[in-house]
Short mmCIF file of C-alpha atoms and ligand atoms in Angstrom, two decimals:
data_model
loop_
_atom_site.label_atom_id
_atom_site.label_comp_id
_atom_site.label_asym_id
_atom_site.label_seq_id
_atom_site.Cartn_x
_atom_site.Cartn_y
_atom_site.Cartn_z
CA MET V 146 -23.29 -29.27 -3.04
CA ILE V 147 -19.63 -28.29 -2.70
CA LYS V 148 -18.98 -24.84 -1.21
CA ARG V 149 -16.75 -22.93 -3.65
CA PRO V 150 -14.66 -20.02 -2.31
CA ARG V 151 -12.63 -20.58 -5.49
CA ARG V 152 -15.37 -18.87 -7.50
CA LEU V 153 -14.09 -15.56 -6.08
CA ARG V 154 -10.78 -16.20 -7.81
CA VAL V 155 -12.14 -17.13 -11.19
CA SER V 156 -10.94 -14.02 -13.06
CA LYS V 157 -8.74 -10.99 -12.47
CA GLN V 158 -11.81 -8.76 -12.61
CA ILE V 159 -13.56 -10.75 -9.87
CA ARG V 160 -10.38 -10.93 -7.78
CA ASP V 161 -9.99 -7.15 -8.04
CA LEU V 162 -13.62 -6.68 -7.10
CA ALA V 163 -13.40 -8.90 -4.02
CA HIS V 164 -9.94 -8.16 -2.68
CA GLU V 165 -9.71 -7.01 0.93
CA VAL V 166 -6.65 -4.78 1.19
CA SER V 167 -4.42 -2.91 -1.20
CA VAL V 168 -1.47 -0.56 -1.18
CA ASP V 169 -2.11 3.03 -2.13
CA LYS V 170 0.46 5.64 -3.16
CA SER V 171 -0.70 7.81 -0.28
CA ASP V 172 0.49 5.11 2.16
CA LEU V 173 4.12 5.44 1.12
CA ILE V 174 6.87 7.29 2.98
CA TYR V 175 10.35 7.47 1.43
CA PRO V 176 13.37 7.58 3.79
CA MET V 177 16.21 9.71 2.40
CA PHE V 178 19.77 10.42 3.55
CA ILE V 179 21.07 13.96 3.17
CA ILE V 180 24.81 14.47 3.41
CA ASP V 181 26.83 17.60 4.05
CA GLY V 182 29.21 16.88 1.16
CA LYS V 183 28.97 15.14 -2.21
CA THR V 184 26.30 12.65 -3.29
CA GLU V 185 27.43 9.08 -2.63
CA ASP V 186 26.18 5.59 -3.36
CA ILE V 187 25.61 3.26 -0.43
CA ALA V 188 27.34 -0.05 -1.12
CA SER V 189 25.01 -2.17 1.02
CA MET V 190 21.84 -0.52 -0.35
CA PRO V 191 22.02 -0.55 -4.17
CA GLY V 192 19.81 2.16 -5.65
CA ILE V 193 19.82 4.30 -2.49
CA LYS V 194 22.07 7.36 -2.16
CA ARG V 195 23.22 9.91 0.30
CA TYR V 196 22.13 13.10 -1.44
CA SER V 197 23.96 16.40 -1.31
CA LEU V 198 21.82 19.55 -1.09
CA ASP V 199 22.82 20.27 -4.71
CA ASP V 200 21.41 16.98 -5.93
CA LEU V 201 18.37 16.90 -3.66
CA PRO V 202 16.04 18.91 -5.97
CA LYS V 203 16.53 16.46 -8.84
CA ALA V 204 15.92 13.49 -6.53
CA LEU V 205 12.77 15.13 -5.14
CA ASN V 206 11.56 15.81 -8.64
CA GLU V 207 11.64 12.06 -9.35
CA VAL V 208 10.11 11.13 -6.00
CA THR V 209 7.18 13.53 -6.37
CA ALA V 210 6.70 12.68 -10.06
CA ALA V 211 6.30 9.03 -9.04
CA GLY V 212 3.47 10.10 -6.74
CA VAL V 213 5.14 9.74 -3.34
CA LYS V 214 3.59 12.20 -0.88
CA ALA V 215 5.92 11.98 2.13
CA VAL V 216 9.66 11.78 2.84
CA LEU V 217 11.57 10.93 6.01
CA TYR V 218 14.91 12.72 6.37
CA PHE V 219 18.13 11.58 8.02
CA GLY V 220 21.03 14.04 8.13
CA ILE V 221 24.68 13.09 7.87
CA PRO V 222 26.74 16.02 9.19
CA LYS V 223 30.35 16.92 8.43
CA ARG V 224 31.20 17.19 12.09
CA LYS V 225 30.21 14.82 14.89
CA ASP V 226 30.73 15.39 18.62
CA GLU V 227 29.87 13.94 22.04
CA THR V 228 26.45 15.62 22.25
CA GLY V 229 25.48 15.56 18.57
CA SER V 230 25.33 19.36 18.26
CA GLU V 231 24.61 19.30 14.54
CA ALA V 232 21.26 17.63 15.29
CA TYR V 233 19.98 20.90 16.80
CA ASN V 234 21.96 23.42 14.76
CA ASP V 235 19.35 25.57 12.97
CA ASP V 236 21.75 25.69 10.04
CA GLY V 237 22.55 21.96 10.14
CA ILE V 238 22.34 19.71 7.10
CA VAL V 239 18.90 18.30 7.80
CA GLN V 240 17.45 21.72 8.68
CA ARG V 241 18.78 23.14 5.38
CA ALA V 242 17.36 20.15 3.49
CA ILE V 243 13.94 20.66 5.09
CA ARG V 244 13.90 24.36 4.22
CA LEU V 245 14.91 23.67 0.62
CA THR V 246 12.30 20.93 0.26
CA LYS V 247 9.50 23.11 1.60
CA GLU V 248 10.50 25.92 -0.77
CA LEU V 249 10.40 23.62 -3.79
CA TYR V 250 7.55 21.29 -2.80
CA PRO V 251 5.38 22.89 -0.11
CA GLU V 252 2.82 20.07 -0.43
CA LEU V 253 5.31 17.25 0.16
CA ILE V 254 5.06 16.02 3.75
CA VAL V 255 8.46 16.27 5.41
CA ILE V 256 9.14 14.04 8.38
CA ALA V 257 12.35 14.66 10.33
CA ASP V 258 13.89 11.68 12.08
CA ILE V 259 14.92 12.77 15.56
CA CYS V 260 17.87 10.90 17.01
CA LEU V 261 21.45 11.66 17.98
CA CYS V 262 23.22 8.59 16.53
CA GLU V 263 23.96 10.16 13.14
CA TYR V 264 25.41 13.20 14.92
CA THR V 265 27.40 11.80 17.84
CA SER V 266 31.07 10.83 17.65
CA HIS V 267 30.34 7.60 19.57
CA GLY V 268 27.33 6.68 17.37
CA HIS V 269 24.92 6.13 20.26
CA CYS V 270 21.38 7.51 20.19
CA GLY V 271 21.84 9.61 23.32
CA ILE V 272 24.26 11.31 25.70
CA VAL V 273 26.85 8.86 27.01
CA GLY V 274 28.22 8.74 30.55
CA HIS V 275 30.30 5.87 31.96
CA GLU V 276 30.02 3.93 28.69
CA CYS V 277 26.23 3.89 28.81
CA VAL V 278 23.47 6.09 27.41
CA VAL V 279 21.95 8.37 30.05
CA ASN V 280 18.21 8.51 29.35
CA ASP V 281 17.14 11.67 31.19
CA LYS V 282 20.14 13.74 30.16
CA THR V 283 19.36 12.96 26.52
CA LEU V 284 15.76 14.27 26.55
CA PRO V 285 16.47 18.05 26.31
CA PHE V 286 18.80 17.44 23.34
CA LEU V 287 16.10 15.50 21.49
CA ALA V 288 13.59 18.26 22.24
CA LYS V 289 16.02 20.87 20.86
CA ALA V 290 16.50 18.81 17.69
CA ALA V 291 12.72 18.49 17.23
CA VAL V 292 12.14 22.24 17.67
CA SER V 293 14.98 23.03 15.28
CA CYS V 294 13.47 20.77 12.59
CA ALA V 295 10.00 22.22 13.19
CA LYS V 296 11.45 25.72 12.75
CA ALA V 297 12.93 24.61 9.43
CA GLY V 298 9.45 23.54 8.31
CA ALA V 299 9.06 19.84 9.18
CA ASP V 300 5.43 18.73 9.29
CA ILE V 301 6.15 15.73 11.49
CA VAL V 302 9.01 14.82 13.83
CA ALA V 303 9.82 11.16 14.34
CA PRO V 304 11.86 10.32 17.45
CA SER V 305 13.73 7.06 16.80
CA ASP V 306 16.06 7.15 19.81
CA MET V 307 13.90 5.02 22.16
CA MET V 308 14.62 7.06 25.30
CA ASP V 309 11.82 6.86 27.88
CA GLY V 310 9.81 10.06 28.19
CA ARG V 311 11.00 11.64 24.97
CA VAL V 312 7.56 12.03 23.39
CA ALA V 313 6.30 14.12 26.35
CA GLU V 314 9.48 16.21 26.38
CA ILE V 315 9.29 16.85 22.63
CA ARG V 316 5.54 17.63 22.72
CA ASP V 317 6.08 20.12 25.51
CA ALA V 318 8.97 21.85 23.70
CA LEU V 319 7.05 22.01 20.41
CA ASP V 320 3.99 23.52 22.10
CA LYS V 321 6.07 26.07 24.02
CA ASN V 322 7.58 27.20 20.72
CA SER V 323 4.16 27.51 19.04
CA PHE V 324 4.47 24.35 16.97
CA GLU V 325 1.17 22.88 18.22
CA ASN V 326 0.40 21.66 14.70
CA VAL V 327 3.61 19.70 14.22
CA LEU V 328 2.85 16.02 14.66
CA ILE V 329 4.87 13.39 16.47
CA MET V 330 5.33 10.04 14.76
CA ALA V 331 6.83 7.92 17.53
CA TYR V 332 8.99 4.91 16.87
CA SER V 333 7.00 3.25 19.64
CA VAL V 334 7.95 -0.35 19.03
CA LYS V 335 11.52 -0.43 17.84
CA TYR V 336 13.36 -3.70 18.27
CA ALA V 337 17.13 -3.98 18.63
CA SER V 338 17.48 -5.55 15.20
CA ALA V 339 20.28 -6.84 13.02
CA PHE V 340 18.15 -5.76 10.05
CA TYR V 341 19.41 -2.17 10.60
CA GLY V 342 22.91 -3.16 9.43
CA PRO V 343 22.91 -1.42 6.03
CA PHE V 344 21.36 1.75 7.54
CA ARG V 345 24.34 2.11 9.84
CA ASP V 346 26.61 2.10 6.76
CA ALA V 347 24.31 4.59 5.09
CA ALA V 348 24.11 6.97 8.04
CA ASP V 349 27.60 6.21 9.33
CA SER V 350 26.02 5.60 12.74
CA ALA V 351 27.28 2.25 14.02
CA PRO V 352 27.98 2.55 17.77
CA ALA V 353 31.71 2.84 18.54
CA PHE V 354 31.30 0.52 21.54
CA GLY V 355 28.57 -1.78 22.85
CA ASP V 356 25.19 -2.05 21.16
CA ARG V 357 21.71 -0.52 21.37
CA LYS V 358 20.13 -3.29 23.44
CA SER V 359 19.83 -1.16 26.57
CA TYR V 360 17.39 1.20 24.84
CA GLN V 361 15.89 -0.69 21.88
CA MET V 362 13.50 -3.59 22.47
CA ASP V 363 14.32 -7.26 22.97
CA PHE V 364 12.94 -9.25 20.03
CA ARG V 365 11.91 -12.03 22.39
CA ASN V 366 9.19 -9.76 23.80
CA ARG V 367 5.66 -9.07 22.66
CA LYS V 368 3.88 -7.60 25.69
CA GLU V 369 6.57 -4.95 26.05
CA ALA V 370 5.33 -3.56 22.72
CA LEU V 371 1.97 -2.80 24.36
CA ILE V 372 3.61 -0.94 27.24
CA GLU V 373 5.82 1.13 24.93
CA THR V 374 2.92 2.07 22.66
CA GLN V 375 0.59 2.99 25.51
CA LEU V 376 3.24 5.27 27.01
CA ASP V 377 3.88 7.04 23.71
CA ILE V 378 0.16 7.61 23.18
CA ASP V 379 -0.28 8.90 26.73
CA GLU V 380 2.66 11.25 26.19
CA GLY V 381 1.09 12.70 23.03
CA ALA V 382 2.16 10.63 20.01
CA ASP V 383 -0.09 11.28 17.01
CA ILE V 384 1.20 8.37 14.92
CA ILE V 385 2.74 5.16 16.26
CA MET V 386 5.22 2.85 14.55
CA VAL V 387 6.45 -0.72 14.55
CA LYS V 388 9.94 -1.45 13.24
CA PRO V 389 11.23 -3.61 11.47
CA ALA V 390 8.31 -4.78 9.32
CA LEU V 391 8.12 -8.31 7.87
CA PRO V 392 9.62 -10.30 10.77
CA TYR V 393 7.31 -8.37 13.15
CA LEU V 394 3.90 -8.57 11.46
CA ASP V 395 2.51 -10.36 14.51
CA ILE V 396 3.33 -7.21 16.50
CA VAL V 397 1.85 -4.98 13.79
CA LYS V 398 -1.40 -6.95 14.02
CA THR V 399 -1.53 -6.80 17.81
CA ILE V 400 -0.79 -3.06 17.94
CA SER V 401 -3.29 -2.25 15.19
CA GLU V 402 -6.01 -4.14 17.04
CA LYS V 403 -5.31 -2.65 20.47
CA PHE V 404 -4.71 1.00 19.55
CA SER V 405 -6.63 3.44 17.38
CA ALA V 406 -3.80 5.83 16.49
CA PRO V 407 -2.68 5.61 12.85
CA LEU V 408 0.02 2.98 12.59
CA ALA V 409 3.19 3.17 10.52
CA VAL V 410 5.51 0.29 9.81
CA TYR V 411 9.18 0.65 8.84
CA HIS V 412 10.40 -1.74 6.14
CA VAL V 413 14.03 -1.30 7.16
CA SER V 414 17.35 -1.24 5.34
CA GLY V 415 18.18 -4.94 5.78
CA GLU V 416 14.78 -5.94 4.46
CA TYR V 417 15.34 -3.71 1.42
CA SER V 418 18.85 -5.01 0.78
CA MET V 419 17.81 -8.67 0.97
CA ILE V 420 15.17 -8.20 -1.71
CA LYS V 421 17.52 -6.07 -3.82
CA ALA V 422 20.35 -8.61 -3.65
CA ALA V 423 18.12 -11.54 -4.59
CA ALA V 424 16.58 -9.51 -7.41
CA GLN V 425 19.99 -8.49 -8.76
CA ASN V 426 20.92 -12.15 -8.89
CA GLY V 427 17.76 -12.93 -10.82
CA TRP V 428 16.53 -15.18 -8.03
CA ILE V 429 13.19 -13.47 -7.43
CA ASN V 430 10.74 -11.18 -9.20
CA GLU V 431 11.49 -7.89 -7.46
CA LYS V 432 8.25 -6.08 -8.23
CA ALA V 433 6.09 -9.05 -7.23
CA VAL V 434 8.00 -9.63 -3.99
CA VAL V 435 7.89 -5.95 -3.01
CA MET V 436 4.17 -5.56 -3.71
CA GLU V 437 3.40 -8.79 -1.85
CA SER V 438 5.48 -7.60 1.13
CA LEU V 439 3.87 -4.15 1.26
CA THR V 440 0.39 -5.65 0.94
CA ALA V 441 1.14 -8.04 3.80
CA MET V 442 2.01 -5.04 6.00
CA LYS V 443 -1.34 -3.45 5.19
CA ARG V 444 -3.14 -6.75 5.80
CA ALA V 445 -1.52 -6.94 9.24
CA GLY V 446 -3.04 -3.53 10.03
CA ALA V 447 -0.48 -0.87 9.11
CA LYS V 448 -1.62 2.32 7.38
CA MET V 449 1.68 4.02 6.55
CA LEU V 450 4.53 2.15 4.91
CA ILE V 451 8.02 3.58 5.33
CA THR V 452 10.05 1.91 2.62
CA TYR V 453 13.16 2.50 0.50
CA TYR V 454 11.05 1.06 -2.31
CA ALA V 455 8.53 3.95 -2.13
CA PRO V 456 9.26 5.59 -5.52
CA GLU V 457 9.51 2.25 -7.33
CA ALA V 458 6.38 0.94 -5.62
CA ALA V 459 4.51 4.12 -6.60
CA LYS V 460 5.49 3.54 -10.24
CA TRP V 461 4.53 -0.13 -10.09
CA LEU V 462 1.13 0.79 -8.60
CA GLU V 463 0.57 3.00 -11.63
CA GLU V 464 1.15 0.01 -13.92
CA MET V 465 -1.17 -2.36 -12.04
C1 PBG P 674 18.37 5.87 14.27
C2 PBG P 674 17.66 4.99 13.31
C3 PBG P 674 18.04 3.71 12.85
C4 PBG P 674 17.12 3.36 11.86
C5 PBG P 674 16.19 4.40 11.78
N1 PBG P 674 16.53 5.39 12.70
C6 PBG P 674 19.20 2.88 13.16
C7 PBG P 674 19.36 2.29 14.48
O1 PBG P 674 18.55 2.42 15.38
O2 PBG P 674 20.43 1.70 14.65
C8 PBG P 674 17.15 2.11 11.05
C9 PBG P 674 16.45 2.20 9.74
C10 PBG P 674 16.81 1.14 8.76
O3 PBG P 674 17.47 0.13 9.05
O4 PBG P 674 16.41 1.32 7.60
N2 PBG P 674 18.30 5.51 15.58
#
């Protein structure tokens, strides 16, 4: 007798009954850029905008109507300086966006990205001295930014800077300011990746000199991901993250098997733009490729999916 695993594929009904993993709307997190100025398109990310505060309510209306339950905010300030002061200005662009969002949609989960690169004149993720980022000097600034976003109403802060010790510093500052219930989603495993190219256009955050290889991870390394994640968990991270997504699914699998904290994966700007460009040329079926990609991230062990496709994916899930 021939063994027949094919029988489980015989009809759509049986395939749906037997399938192992699926994407759910509640997995999706939508990254959004908020600009102190007018709404602008982003040339390298068709379909994604930098929203002004005036246009944010309409955008949020669409996002929530699609069924997306969480957003991740990046602020683009009018004024940048050496220490990224707008990142921890209680009246800064991202703080105002958080307040507005919580007034309009109290149930929507607001995650504030915590980093200095969108706010510094040199575009690096920390305080610079002698042409290099000074880890320990940067920590208090990140903590101030996190507290400022928590004050504005953020449910979760997400440090993406990759300084050592920042999770402990942020946790301590949040607790001291009575924000014990604000979570930390740590970009634990963040590789120095060329896939962030379009984001740096979007956030106007390309470094003015050098690169980010002294603080982001070397993509030739796997074990380093375990060290970074363990440290973040020990320091108090509630949610851990791997970034980028598709080229790093081996890392997603390893981290999901070794650690019990909920795992997020960031399907980054370059990954979005590649699919978008091919789709616009009619070379691939956009919906099918996106759903296959997001499902692969879940299969590898991720729970939360941070993706610029979140609202579209939520609509497509409705149709499936
Ligand atoms: C800020 C930050 C970056 C991304 C998220 N937070 C850029 C970078 O590190 O250069 C990239 C996200 C994307 O490419 O979509 N440090």
